[in-house]
PDB file of C-alpha atoms in Angstrom:
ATOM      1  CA  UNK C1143       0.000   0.000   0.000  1.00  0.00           C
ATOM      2  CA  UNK C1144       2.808   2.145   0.607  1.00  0.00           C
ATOM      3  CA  UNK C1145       4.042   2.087  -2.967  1.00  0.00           C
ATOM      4  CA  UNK C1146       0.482   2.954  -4.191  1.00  0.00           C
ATOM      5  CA  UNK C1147       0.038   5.871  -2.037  1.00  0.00           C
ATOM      6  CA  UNK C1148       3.296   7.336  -3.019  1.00  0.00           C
ATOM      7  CA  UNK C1149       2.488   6.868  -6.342  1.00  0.00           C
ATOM      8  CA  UNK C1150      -0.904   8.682  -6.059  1.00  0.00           C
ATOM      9  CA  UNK C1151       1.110  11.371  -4.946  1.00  0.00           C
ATOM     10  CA  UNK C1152       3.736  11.926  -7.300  1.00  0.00           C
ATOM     11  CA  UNK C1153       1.109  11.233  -9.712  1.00  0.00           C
ATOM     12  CA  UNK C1154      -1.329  14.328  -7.885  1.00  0.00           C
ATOM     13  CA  UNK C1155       2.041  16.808  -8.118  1.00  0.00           C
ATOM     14  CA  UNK C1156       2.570  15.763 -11.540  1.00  0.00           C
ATOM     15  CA  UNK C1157      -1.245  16.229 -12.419  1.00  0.00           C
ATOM     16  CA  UNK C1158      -0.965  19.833 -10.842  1.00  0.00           C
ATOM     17  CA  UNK C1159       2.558  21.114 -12.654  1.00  0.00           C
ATOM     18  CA  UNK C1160       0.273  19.540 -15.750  1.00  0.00           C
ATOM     19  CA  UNK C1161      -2.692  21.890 -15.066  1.00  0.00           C
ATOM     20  CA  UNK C1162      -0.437  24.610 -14.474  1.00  0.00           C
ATOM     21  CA  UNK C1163       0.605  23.991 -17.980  1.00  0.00           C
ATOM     22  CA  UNK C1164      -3.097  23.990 -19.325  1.00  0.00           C
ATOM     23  CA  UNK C1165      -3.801  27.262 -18.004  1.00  0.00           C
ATOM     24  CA  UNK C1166      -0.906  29.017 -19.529  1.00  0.00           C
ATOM     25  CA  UNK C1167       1.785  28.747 -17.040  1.00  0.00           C
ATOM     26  CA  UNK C1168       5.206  29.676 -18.809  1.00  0.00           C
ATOM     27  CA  UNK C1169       6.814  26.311 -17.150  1.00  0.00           C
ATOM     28  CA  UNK C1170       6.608  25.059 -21.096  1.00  0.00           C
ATOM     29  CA  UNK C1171      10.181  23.942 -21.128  1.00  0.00           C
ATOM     30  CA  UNK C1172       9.716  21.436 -18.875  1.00  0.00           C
ATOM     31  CA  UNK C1173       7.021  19.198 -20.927  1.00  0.00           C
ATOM     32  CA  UNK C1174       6.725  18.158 -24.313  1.00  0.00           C
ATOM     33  CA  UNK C1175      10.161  18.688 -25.811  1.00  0.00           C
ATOM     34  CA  UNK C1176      10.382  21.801 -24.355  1.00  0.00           C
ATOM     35  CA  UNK C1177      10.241  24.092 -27.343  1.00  0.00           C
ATOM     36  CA  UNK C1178       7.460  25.970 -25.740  1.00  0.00           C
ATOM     37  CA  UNK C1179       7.968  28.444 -22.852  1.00  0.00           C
ATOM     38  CA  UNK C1180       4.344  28.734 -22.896  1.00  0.00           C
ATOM     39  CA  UNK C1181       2.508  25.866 -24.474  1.00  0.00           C
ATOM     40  CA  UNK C1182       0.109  26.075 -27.677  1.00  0.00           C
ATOM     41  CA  UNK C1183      -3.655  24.927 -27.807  1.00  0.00           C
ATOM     42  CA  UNK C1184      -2.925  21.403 -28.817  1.00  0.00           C
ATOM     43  CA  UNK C1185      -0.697  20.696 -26.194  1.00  0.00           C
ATOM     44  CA  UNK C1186      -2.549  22.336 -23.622  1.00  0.00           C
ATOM     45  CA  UNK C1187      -5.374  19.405 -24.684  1.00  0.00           C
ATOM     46  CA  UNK C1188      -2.633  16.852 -24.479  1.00  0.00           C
ATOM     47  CA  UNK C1189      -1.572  18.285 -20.943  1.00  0.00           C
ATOM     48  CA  UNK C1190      -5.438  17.904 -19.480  1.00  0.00           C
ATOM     49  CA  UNK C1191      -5.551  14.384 -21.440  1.00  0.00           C
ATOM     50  CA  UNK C1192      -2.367  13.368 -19.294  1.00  0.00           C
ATOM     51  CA  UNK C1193      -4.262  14.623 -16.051  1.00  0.00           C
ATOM     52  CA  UNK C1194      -6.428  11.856 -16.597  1.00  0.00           C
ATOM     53  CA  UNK C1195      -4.578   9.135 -17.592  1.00  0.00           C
ATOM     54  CA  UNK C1196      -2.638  10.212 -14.370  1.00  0.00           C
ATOM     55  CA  UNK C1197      -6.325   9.764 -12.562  1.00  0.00           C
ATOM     56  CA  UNK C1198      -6.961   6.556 -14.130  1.00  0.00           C
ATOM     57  CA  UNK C1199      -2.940   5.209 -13.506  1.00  0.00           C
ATOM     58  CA  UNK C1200      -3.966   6.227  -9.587  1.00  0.00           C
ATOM     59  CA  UNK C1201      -6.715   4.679  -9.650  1.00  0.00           C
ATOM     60  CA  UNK C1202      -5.745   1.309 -10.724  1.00  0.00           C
ATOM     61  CA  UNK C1203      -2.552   1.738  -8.691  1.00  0.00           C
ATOM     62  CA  UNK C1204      -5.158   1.785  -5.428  1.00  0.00           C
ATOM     63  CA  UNK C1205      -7.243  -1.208  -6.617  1.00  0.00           C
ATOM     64  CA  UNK C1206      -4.211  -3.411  -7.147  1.00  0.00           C
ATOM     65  CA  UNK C1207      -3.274  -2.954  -3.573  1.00  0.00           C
ATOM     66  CA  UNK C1208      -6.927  -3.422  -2.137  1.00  0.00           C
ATOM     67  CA  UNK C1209      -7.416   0.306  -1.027  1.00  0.00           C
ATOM     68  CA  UNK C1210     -10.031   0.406  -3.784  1.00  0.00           C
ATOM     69  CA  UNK C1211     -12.271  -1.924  -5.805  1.00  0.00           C
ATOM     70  CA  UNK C1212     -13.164  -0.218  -9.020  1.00  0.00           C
ATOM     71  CA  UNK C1213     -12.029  -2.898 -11.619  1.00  0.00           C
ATOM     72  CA  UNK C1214     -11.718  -6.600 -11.942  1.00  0.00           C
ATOM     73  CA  UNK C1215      -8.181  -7.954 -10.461  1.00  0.00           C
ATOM     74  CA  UNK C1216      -6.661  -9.131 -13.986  1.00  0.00           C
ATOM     75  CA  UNK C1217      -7.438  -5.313 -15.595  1.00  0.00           C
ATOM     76  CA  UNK C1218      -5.432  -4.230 -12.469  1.00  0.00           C
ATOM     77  CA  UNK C1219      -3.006  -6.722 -12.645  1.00  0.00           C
ATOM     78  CA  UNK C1220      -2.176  -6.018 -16.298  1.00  0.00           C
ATOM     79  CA  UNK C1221      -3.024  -2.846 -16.104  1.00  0.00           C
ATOM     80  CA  UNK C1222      -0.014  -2.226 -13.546  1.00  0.00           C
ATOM     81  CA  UNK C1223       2.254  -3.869 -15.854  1.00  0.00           C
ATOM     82  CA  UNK C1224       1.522  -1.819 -18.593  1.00  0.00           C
ATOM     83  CA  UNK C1225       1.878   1.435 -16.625  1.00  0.00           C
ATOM     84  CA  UNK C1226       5.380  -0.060 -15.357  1.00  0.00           C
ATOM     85  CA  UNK C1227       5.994  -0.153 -19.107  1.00  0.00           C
ATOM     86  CA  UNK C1228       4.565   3.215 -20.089  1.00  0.00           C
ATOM     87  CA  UNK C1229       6.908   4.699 -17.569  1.00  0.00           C
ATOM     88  CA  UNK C1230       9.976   3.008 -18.705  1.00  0.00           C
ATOM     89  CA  UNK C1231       8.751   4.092 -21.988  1.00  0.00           C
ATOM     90  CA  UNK C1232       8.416   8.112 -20.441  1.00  0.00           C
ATOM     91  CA  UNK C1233      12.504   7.608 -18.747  1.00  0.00           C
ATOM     92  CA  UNK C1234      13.511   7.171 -22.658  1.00  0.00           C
ATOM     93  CA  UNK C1235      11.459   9.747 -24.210  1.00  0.00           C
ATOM     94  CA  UNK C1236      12.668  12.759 -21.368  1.00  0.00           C
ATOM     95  CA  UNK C1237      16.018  11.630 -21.650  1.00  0.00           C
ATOM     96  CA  UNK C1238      16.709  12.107 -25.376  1.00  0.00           C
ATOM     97  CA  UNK C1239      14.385  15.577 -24.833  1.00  0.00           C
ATOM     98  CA  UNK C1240      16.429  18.552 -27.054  1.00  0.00           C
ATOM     99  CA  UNK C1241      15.301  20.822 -23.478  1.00  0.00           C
ATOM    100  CA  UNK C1242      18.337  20.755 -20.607  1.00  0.00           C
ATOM    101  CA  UNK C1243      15.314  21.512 -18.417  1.00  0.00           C
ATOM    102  CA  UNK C1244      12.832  18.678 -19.075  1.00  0.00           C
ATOM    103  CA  UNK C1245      15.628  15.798 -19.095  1.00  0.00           C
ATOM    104  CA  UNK C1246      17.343  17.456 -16.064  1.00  0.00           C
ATOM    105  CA  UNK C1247      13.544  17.639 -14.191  1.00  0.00           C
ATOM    106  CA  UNK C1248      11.179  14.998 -15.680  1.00  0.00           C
ATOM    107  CA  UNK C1249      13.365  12.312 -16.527  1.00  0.00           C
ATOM    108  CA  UNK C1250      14.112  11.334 -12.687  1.00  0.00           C
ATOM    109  CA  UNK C1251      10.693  12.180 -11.797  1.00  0.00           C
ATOM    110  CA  UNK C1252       9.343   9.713 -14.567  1.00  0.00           C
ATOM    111  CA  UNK C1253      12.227   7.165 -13.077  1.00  0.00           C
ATOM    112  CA  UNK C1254      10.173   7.313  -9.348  1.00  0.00           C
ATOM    113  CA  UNK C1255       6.973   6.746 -11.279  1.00  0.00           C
ATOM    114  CA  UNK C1256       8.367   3.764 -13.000  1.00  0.00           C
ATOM    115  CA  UNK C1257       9.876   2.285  -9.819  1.00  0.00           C
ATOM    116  CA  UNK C1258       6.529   2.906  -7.528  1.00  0.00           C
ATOM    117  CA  UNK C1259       4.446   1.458 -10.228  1.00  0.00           C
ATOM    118  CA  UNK C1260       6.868  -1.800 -10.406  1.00  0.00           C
ATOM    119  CA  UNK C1261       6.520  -1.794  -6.202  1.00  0.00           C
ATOM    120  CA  UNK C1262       2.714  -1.539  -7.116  1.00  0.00           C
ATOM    121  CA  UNK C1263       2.675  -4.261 -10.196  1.00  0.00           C
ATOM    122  CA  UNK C1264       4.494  -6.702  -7.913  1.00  0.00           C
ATOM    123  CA  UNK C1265       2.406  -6.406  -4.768  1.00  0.00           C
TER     124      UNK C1265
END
């Protein structure tokens, strides 16, 4: 439970600094390649999208450990893997980021999001 908890809460700051971005905050070279200091329409939508796959990743993070029962064990089960993968997927993608700023920021914070949800997808 630990893990999951931690992981809702990463996920909640991440979710915030997210929204931050839809309404205009100038934090643009931290997200999405970082060529933005203040990020256009489209990826102000893709910002709010990402606050609720973050909702969703929560979520199933809190059913696989029992704090919740929202979904049937196997979609959590998988579903835990597949975030453990996304993750992995994220370190890559903020590493090889052209901004100093986003691989400097995002790509450890995407590494603690990767290890929680592995805590969470073993548990």
């Amino acid at each position: 439970m630990p893990a999951a908890i931690a992981l809702t809460v990463v996920l909640a700051l991440v979710a915030v600094f997210q929204l931050a971005l839809v309404f205009g905050a100038p934090l643009g070279r931290f997200a999405w390649g970082g060529a933005h200091r203040v990020l256009p329409a489209r990826l102000r939508v893709g910002s709010a999208v990402s606050i609720v796959i973050y909702a969703v990743i929560a979520l199933l993070a809190l059913d696989r450990v029992g704090a919740v029962d929202v979904v049937p064990d196997v979609v959590s089960v998988v579903g835990m893997w597949v975030v453990f993968g996304y993750f992995v997927l994220g370190i890559a993608l903020n590493a090889i980021s052209r901004s100093k700023p986003e691989r400097a920021v995002m790509t450890p914070v995407t590494a603690v999001l990767a290890v929680l949800s592995l805590f969470v997808a073993l548990s």
